[in-house]
Amino acid sequence: MTDRRAELAENLTEVEERVAAACRAAGRAREEVKLIAVTKTFPASDVALLAELGVTDVGENRDQEAGPKAAEVPGLRWHMVGRLQRNKARSVAGWAHEVQSVDSARLADSLAKAVHTLRYSGKREEALDVLIQVSLDDDPGRGGCPLAELDALAEHLEQAEDLRLRGLMAVAPLGADPAAAFERLARAGEALRKDHPNAAEVSAGMSHDLEQAITHGSTCVRVGTALLGGRGLASP
Ligand SMILES: *Cc1c(COP(=O)(O)O)cnc(C)c1O
């Protein structure tokens, strides 16, 4: 075993224990919560090691970095979790199974068009799973759909046959109580499911707040640092 493999194995065990303990404390089954390893800034060799250790879902936040990594390590489910510009839609549709950061109808339209083109030319089989990224602090600078506009965007996504609305995603606001934010997200998810019963995913929780997220109903935690180590100051 290489040192890096041993290190990743130990981190993965720790994260698994945290997820399992949070599920137990919340009276939830472990299977209700998916673990996404956020591998941004780390090399494809780390992704390959995590895959050997049993990780099935990987998250990335930059198209330029994720495309080549996804090509290098096949057999995983790739999730785009970062802010996405419309001019990257075509490239992202080439590697992502899911985009968790859809926050506008214009971005949705670009993704739908890109997926449609790929499917029509036989380069992609599946529709693209999408989550609506919700803004929990109404700060437009950090991205996300304001809660007041959620219904309209969900309706718009249901009309796009190359996209499948799967649920909601959010990042807890900086400097605020994450529990309160995750609670608002859970309420929004419940309301969404009344009209969109297949939109059951709630993607919330990162390395430092995954316990609170699981307590408040997260079905998908996105963990980077606790699995792979620090990304350094200059990294996103
Ligand atoms: C980087 C990132 C994560 C992982 O954050 P950590 O604190 O390193 O666990 C989760 N979600 C998004 C959207 C990210 O950009």
mmCIF file of C-alpha atoms and ligand atoms in Angstrom:
data_model
loop_
_atom_site.group_PDB
_atom_site.id
_atom_site.type_symbol
_atom_site.label_atom_id
_atom_site.label_comp_id
_atom_site.label_asym_id
_atom_site.label_seq_id
_atom_site.Cartn_x
_atom_site.Cartn_y
_atom_site.Cartn_z
ATOM 1 C CA MET A 1 0.000 0.000 0.000
ATOM 2 C CA THR A 2 1.333 3.439 -0.875
ATOM 3 C CA ASP A 3 1.364 6.107 1.820
ATOM 4 C CA ARG A 4 -1.251 8.107 -0.017
ATOM 5 C CA ARG A 5 -3.523 5.118 -0.304
ATOM 6 C CA ALA A 6 -3.205 4.436 3.426
ATOM 7 C CA GLU A 7 -3.906 8.095 4.196
ATOM 8 C CA LEU A 8 -7.007 8.180 1.990
ATOM 9 C CA ALA A 9 -8.216 4.881 3.454
ATOM 10 C CA GLU A 10 -7.909 6.262 6.976
ATOM 11 C CA ASN A 11 -9.679 9.509 6.060
ATOM 12 C CA LEU A 12 -12.454 7.604 4.311
ATOM 13 C CA THR A 13 -12.971 5.405 7.371
ATOM 14 C CA GLU A 14 -13.203 8.485 9.580
ATOM 15 C CA VAL A 15 -15.691 10.217 7.283
ATOM 16 C CA GLU A 16 -17.749 7.034 6.994
ATOM 17 C CA GLU A 17 -17.840 6.807 10.790
ATOM 18 C CA ARG A 18 -18.990 10.429 11.073
ATOM 19 C CA VAL A 19 -21.733 9.896 8.473
ATOM 20 C CA ALA A 20 -22.872 6.671 10.121
ATOM 21 C CA ALA A 21 -22.919 8.251 13.604
ATOM 22 C CA ALA A 22 -24.900 11.258 12.349
ATOM 23 C CA CYS A 23 -27.404 8.945 10.668
ATOM 24 C CA ARG A 24 -27.786 6.912 13.857
ATOM 25 C CA ALA A 25 -28.254 10.053 15.958
ATOM 26 C CA ALA A 26 -30.931 11.291 13.555
ATOM 27 C CA GLY A 27 -32.691 7.923 13.445
ATOM 28 C CA ARG A 28 -31.970 7.619 9.737
ATOM 29 C CA ALA A 29 -30.665 4.681 7.717
ATOM 30 C CA ARG A 30 -27.083 5.027 6.437
ATOM 31 C CA GLU A 31 -28.345 4.271 2.913
ATOM 32 C CA GLU A 32 -30.328 7.507 2.925
ATOM 33 C CA VAL A 33 -27.150 9.573 2.633
ATOM 34 C CA LYS A 34 -24.843 9.463 -0.368
ATOM 35 C CA LEU A 35 -21.188 10.444 0.022
ATOM 36 C CA ILE A 36 -19.653 12.506 -2.761
ATOM 37 C CA ALA A 37 -15.869 12.856 -2.624
ATOM 38 C CA VAL A 38 -15.043 16.390 -3.771
ATOM 39 C CA THR A 39 -11.700 15.887 -5.482
ATOM 40 C CA LYS A 40 -11.136 19.378 -6.905
ATOM 41 C CA THR A 41 -7.461 20.420 -7.006
ATOM 42 C CA PHE A 42 -6.353 16.817 -6.320
ATOM 43 C CA PRO A 43 -4.903 14.600 -9.071
ATOM 44 C CA ALA A 44 -6.695 11.839 -10.961
ATOM 45 C CA SER A 45 -4.432 9.351 -9.138
ATOM 46 C CA ASP A 46 -6.240 10.255 -5.897
ATOM 47 C CA VAL A 47 -9.594 9.716 -7.589
ATOM 48 C CA ALA A 48 -8.401 6.295 -8.747
ATOM 49 C CA LEU A 49 -7.312 5.375 -5.205
ATOM 50 C CA LEU A 50 -10.653 6.503 -3.755
ATOM 51 C CA ALA A 51 -12.436 4.412 -6.383
ATOM 52 C CA GLU A 52 -10.394 1.362 -5.322
ATOM 53 C CA LEU A 53 -11.425 2.079 -1.732
ATOM 54 C CA GLY A 54 -15.078 1.956 -2.716
ATOM 55 C CA VAL A 55 -15.984 5.574 -3.494
ATOM 56 C CA THR A 56 -18.537 5.706 -6.329
ATOM 57 C CA ASP A 57 -19.420 9.407 -6.569
ATOM 58 C CA VAL A 58 -17.027 12.261 -7.252
ATOM 59 C CA GLY A 59 -17.578 16.013 -7.203
ATOM 60 C CA GLU A 60 -15.677 18.705 -9.077
ATOM 61 C CA ASN A 61 -16.140 22.456 -9.370
ATOM 62 C CA ARG A 62 -14.192 23.412 -12.510
ATOM 63 C CA ASP A 63 -14.900 22.085 -15.957
ATOM 64 C CA GLN A 64 -11.309 22.449 -17.218
ATOM 65 C CA GLU A 65 -10.036 20.255 -14.433
ATOM 66 C CA ALA A 66 -12.886 17.749 -14.220
ATOM 67 C CA GLY A 67 -13.174 16.765 -17.888
ATOM 68 C CA PRO A 68 -9.668 15.254 -18.162
ATOM 69 C CA LYS A 69 -9.942 13.595 -14.725
ATOM 70 C CA ALA A 70 -13.262 11.975 -15.598
ATOM 71 C CA ALA A 71 -11.700 10.631 -18.794
ATOM 72 C CA GLU A 72 -8.783 9.188 -16.808
ATOM 73 C CA VAL A 73 -10.871 7.392 -14.165
ATOM 74 C CA PRO A 74 -13.888 5.734 -15.768
ATOM 75 C CA GLY A 75 -16.695 3.924 -13.972
ATOM 76 C CA LEU A 76 -17.599 6.648 -11.469
ATOM 77 C CA ARG A 77 -20.511 9.058 -11.216
ATOM 78 C CA TRP A 78 -19.316 12.633 -11.694
ATOM 79 C CA HIS A 79 -21.123 15.579 -10.135
ATOM 80 C CA MET A 80 -20.544 19.215 -11.061
ATOM 81 C CA VAL A 81 -20.907 21.111 -7.796
ATOM 82 C CA GLY A 82 -19.388 24.500 -8.653
ATOM 83 C CA ARG A 83 -20.668 27.652 -10.291
ATOM 84 C CA LEU A 84 -21.033 27.151 -13.969
ATOM 85 C CA GLN A 85 -20.995 29.616 -16.835
ATOM 86 C CA ARG A 86 -23.281 28.965 -19.747
ATOM 87 C CA ASN A 87 -20.402 28.751 -22.214
ATOM 88 C CA LYS A 88 -19.147 25.676 -20.325
ATOM 89 C CA ALA A 89 -22.448 23.793 -20.609
ATOM 90 C CA ARG A 90 -21.427 21.808 -23.672
ATOM 91 C CA SER A 91 -18.166 20.654 -22.143
ATOM 92 C CA VAL A 92 -19.756 19.774 -18.781
ATOM 93 C CA ALA A 93 -22.441 17.734 -20.534
ATOM 94 C CA GLY A 94 -19.601 15.633 -21.909
ATOM 95 C CA TRP A 95 -18.484 14.300 -18.517
ATOM 96 C CA ALA A 96 -21.049 15.066 -15.799
ATOM 97 C CA HIS A 97 -23.783 12.664 -14.737
ATOM 98 C CA GLU A 98 -25.294 15.340 -12.534
ATOM 99 C CA VAL A 99 -25.038 19.115 -12.236
ATOM 100 C CA GLN A 100 -25.858 20.270 -8.707
ATOM 101 C CA SER A 101 -25.399 23.988 -9.362
ATOM 102 C CA VAL A 102 -28.257 24.917 -11.683
ATOM 103 C CA ASP A 103 -29.547 28.294 -10.545
ATOM 104 C CA SER A 104 -31.145 29.940 -13.574
ATOM 105 C CA ALA A 105 -33.425 29.103 -16.479
ATOM 106 C CA ARG A 106 -30.779 30.360 -18.905
ATOM 107 C CA LEU A 107 -28.176 27.948 -17.558
ATOM 108 C CA ALA A 108 -30.750 25.144 -17.632
ATOM 109 C CA ASP A 109 -31.497 25.910 -21.277
ATOM 110 C CA SER A 110 -27.807 25.820 -22.196
ATOM 111 C CA LEU A 111 -27.348 22.473 -20.455
ATOM 112 C CA ALA A 112 -30.493 21.014 -22.026
ATOM 113 C CA LYS A 113 -29.345 22.050 -25.475
ATOM 114 C CA ALA A 114 -25.863 20.632 -24.909
ATOM 115 C CA VAL A 115 -27.192 17.292 -23.628
ATOM 116 C CA HIS A 116 -29.664 17.095 -26.477
ATOM 117 C CA THR A 117 -26.925 17.606 -29.066
ATOM 118 C CA LEU A 118 -24.726 14.937 -27.479
ATOM 119 C CA ARG A 119 -27.581 12.437 -27.280
ATOM 120 C CA TYR A 120 -28.666 13.134 -30.832
ATOM 121 C CA SER A 121 -25.145 12.451 -32.085
ATOM 122 C CA GLY A 122 -24.790 9.282 -29.993
ATOM 123 C CA LYS A 123 -22.131 10.707 -27.655
ATOM 124 C CA ARG A 124 -24.294 10.522 -24.569
ATOM 125 C CA GLU A 125 -27.072 8.127 -23.592
ATOM 126 C CA GLU A 126 -28.615 9.417 -20.422
ATOM 127 C CA ALA A 127 -30.474 12.601 -19.622
ATOM 128 C CA LEU A 128 -28.616 14.869 -17.198
ATOM 129 C CA ASP A 129 -29.641 14.784 -13.533
ATOM 130 C CA VAL A 130 -29.835 18.301 -12.118
ATOM 131 C CA LEU A 131 -30.245 19.867 -8.709
ATOM 132 C CA ILE A 132 -31.312 23.446 -8.200
ATOM 133 C CA GLN A 133 -28.734 25.306 -6.158
ATOM 134 C CA VAL A 134 -30.660 27.398 -3.667
ATOM 135 C CA SER A 135 -29.366 30.630 -2.164
ATOM 136 C CA LEU A 136 -29.910 30.514 1.583
ATOM 137 C CA ASP A 137 -28.565 33.993 2.278
ATOM 138 C CA ASP A 138 -29.939 35.871 -0.738
ATOM 139 C CA ASP A 139 -26.435 37.033 -1.585
ATOM 140 C CA PRO A 140 -26.432 37.100 -5.406
ATOM 141 C CA GLY A 141 -22.620 37.090 -5.455
ATOM 142 C CA ARG A 142 -22.431 33.519 -4.186
ATOM 143 C CA GLY A 143 -24.812 32.030 -6.709
ATOM 144 C CA GLY A 144 -27.952 30.073 -6.142
ATOM 145 C CA CYS A 145 -31.600 30.564 -6.930
ATOM 146 C CA PRO A 146 -33.482 32.752 -4.424
ATOM 147 C CA LEU A 147 -36.164 30.755 -2.593
ATOM 148 C CA ALA A 148 -38.840 33.050 -4.044
ATOM 149 C CA GLU A 149 -37.888 31.935 -7.573
ATOM 150 C CA LEU A 150 -37.597 28.226 -6.852
ATOM 151 C CA ASP A 151 -41.053 27.166 -8.071
ATOM 152 C CA ALA A 152 -40.652 28.904 -11.408
ATOM 153 C CA LEU A 153 -37.226 27.361 -12.035
ATOM 154 C CA ALA A 154 -38.444 23.881 -11.040
ATOM 155 C CA GLU A 155 -41.363 24.227 -13.460
ATOM 156 C CA HIS A 156 -38.957 25.306 -16.184
ATOM 157 C CA LEU A 157 -36.709 22.279 -15.553
ATOM 158 C CA GLU A 158 -39.651 19.864 -15.761
ATOM 159 C CA GLN A 159 -40.234 21.054 -19.325
ATOM 160 C CA ALA A 160 -36.700 20.145 -20.436
ATOM 161 C CA GLU A 161 -36.761 16.549 -21.603
ATOM 162 C CA ASP A 162 -32.975 16.137 -21.543
ATOM 163 C CA LEU A 163 -32.770 17.197 -17.890
ATOM 164 C CA ARG A 164 -34.146 15.370 -14.838
ATOM 165 C CA LEU A 165 -34.887 17.483 -11.790
ATOM 166 C CA ARG A 166 -33.644 15.483 -8.790
ATOM 167 C CA GLY A 167 -33.765 17.976 -5.939
ATOM 168 C CA LEU A 168 -31.954 20.845 -4.269
ATOM 169 C CA MET A 169 -28.420 21.754 -3.285
ATOM 170 C CA ALA A 170 -27.065 24.468 -1.026
ATOM 171 C CA VAL A 171 -23.943 25.687 0.677
ATOM 172 C CA ALA A 172 -24.466 26.993 4.213
ATOM 173 C CA PRO A 173 -23.993 30.784 4.363
ATOM 174 C CA LEU A 174 -20.632 31.953 5.685
ATOM 175 C CA GLY A 175 -20.618 33.014 9.303
ATOM 176 C CA ALA A 176 -24.201 31.940 10.016
ATOM 177 C CA ASP A 177 -25.614 28.972 11.915
ATOM 178 C CA PRO A 178 -25.569 26.100 9.399
ATOM 179 C CA ALA A 179 -28.371 24.248 11.229
ATOM 180 C CA ALA A 180 -30.826 27.091 10.596
ATOM 181 C CA ALA A 181 -29.822 27.229 6.925
ATOM 182 C CA PHE A 182 -30.180 23.450 6.482
ATOM 183 C CA GLU A 183 -33.583 23.613 8.138
ATOM 184 C CA ARG A 184 -34.722 26.241 5.581
ATOM 185 C CA LEU A 185 -33.391 24.029 2.797
ATOM 186 C CA ALA A 186 -35.274 21.011 4.162
ATOM 187 C CA ARG A 187 -38.540 23.000 4.221
ATOM 188 C CA ALA A 188 -37.948 24.133 0.636
ATOM 189 C CA GLY A 189 -37.312 20.521 -0.376
ATOM 190 C CA GLU A 190 -40.567 19.366 1.209
ATOM 191 C CA ALA A 191 -42.513 22.073 -0.592
ATOM 192 C CA LEU A 192 -40.830 21.209 -3.897
ATOM 193 C CA ARG A 193 -41.755 17.521 -3.604
ATOM 194 C CA LYS A 194 -45.458 18.327 -3.488
ATOM 195 C CA ASP A 195 -45.337 19.235 -7.191
ATOM 196 C CA HIS A 196 -42.170 17.319 -8.121
ATOM 197 C CA PRO A 197 -42.169 13.981 -6.278
ATOM 198 C CA ASN A 198 -38.976 12.784 -7.982
ATOM 199 C CA ALA A 199 -37.007 15.778 -6.736
ATOM 200 C CA ALA A 200 -36.134 14.038 -3.468
ATOM 201 C CA GLU A 201 -32.425 14.803 -3.244
ATOM 202 C CA VAL A 202 -31.186 17.367 -0.712
ATOM 203 C CA SER A 203 -27.467 17.950 -1.194
ATOM 204 C CA ALA A 204 -26.096 19.661 1.898
ATOM 205 C CA GLY A 205 -23.154 19.309 4.225
ATOM 206 C CA MET A 206 -19.399 19.534 3.682
ATOM 207 C CA SER A 207 -16.376 18.543 5.781
ATOM 208 C CA HIS A 208 -17.138 20.852 8.707
ATOM 209 C CA ASP A 209 -20.941 20.701 8.836
ATOM 210 C CA LEU A 210 -21.992 17.281 7.553
ATOM 211 C CA GLU A 211 -23.449 16.259 10.939
ATOM 212 C CA GLN A 212 -25.834 19.240 11.065
ATOM 213 C CA ALA A 213 -26.807 18.625 7.444
ATOM 214 C CA ILE A 214 -27.650 14.971 8.087
ATOM 215 C CA THR A 215 -29.647 15.958 11.192
ATOM 216 C CA HIS A 216 -31.695 18.238 8.941
ATOM 217 C CA GLY A 217 -32.414 15.713 6.229
ATOM 218 C CA SER A 218 -29.491 15.897 3.811
ATOM 219 C CA THR A 219 -29.439 12.976 1.364
ATOM 220 C CA CYS A 220 -26.027 13.817 -0.068
ATOM 221 C CA VAL A 221 -22.915 15.167 1.645
ATOM 222 C CA ARG A 222 -20.085 16.676 -0.416
ATOM 223 C CA VAL A 223 -16.799 16.085 1.358
ATOM 224 C CA GLY A 224 -13.423 17.391 0.210
ATOM 225 C CA THR A 225 -10.964 18.400 2.933
ATOM 226 C CA ALA A 226 -11.843 15.653 5.420
ATOM 227 C CA LEU A 227 -11.146 13.020 2.757
ATOM 228 C CA LEU A 228 -8.283 14.462 0.750
ATOM 229 C CA GLY A 229 -6.643 16.991 3.049
ATOM 230 C CA GLY A 230 -6.299 20.771 2.824
ATOM 231 C CA ARG A 231 -6.334 22.506 -0.533
ATOM 232 C CA GLY A 232 -4.121 25.419 0.561
ATOM 233 C CA LEU A 233 -4.974 29.098 0.686
ATOM 234 C CA ALA A 234 -4.992 29.878 -3.006
ATOM 235 C CA SER A 235 -7.337 27.062 -3.942
ATOM 236 C CA PRO A 236 -11.072 27.488 -4.445
HETATM 237 C C1 LIG B 1 -15.245 22.373 -2.309
HETATM 238 C C2 LIG B 1 -16.686 22.120 -2.144
HETATM 239 C C3 LIG B 1 -17.143 21.167 -1.214
HETATM 240 C C4 LIG B 1 -16.215 20.395 -0.278
HETATM 241 O O1 LIG B 1 -15.821 21.269 0.747
HETATM 242 P P1 LIG B 1 -14.903 20.750 1.970
HETATM 243 O O2 LIG B 1 -15.085 21.801 2.991
HETATM 244 O O3 LIG B 1 -13.512 20.664 1.462
HETATM 245 O O4 LIG B 1 -15.437 19.445 2.390
HETATM 246 C C5 LIG B 1 -18.502 20.945 -1.155
HETATM 247 N N1 LIG B 1 -19.368 21.613 -1.944
HETATM 248 C C6 LIG B 1 -18.965 22.525 -2.845
HETATM 249 C C7 LIG B 1 -19.982 23.213 -3.675
HETATM 250 C C8 LIG B 1 -17.615 22.815 -2.965
HETATM 251 O O5 LIG B 1 -17.215 23.728 -3.851
#
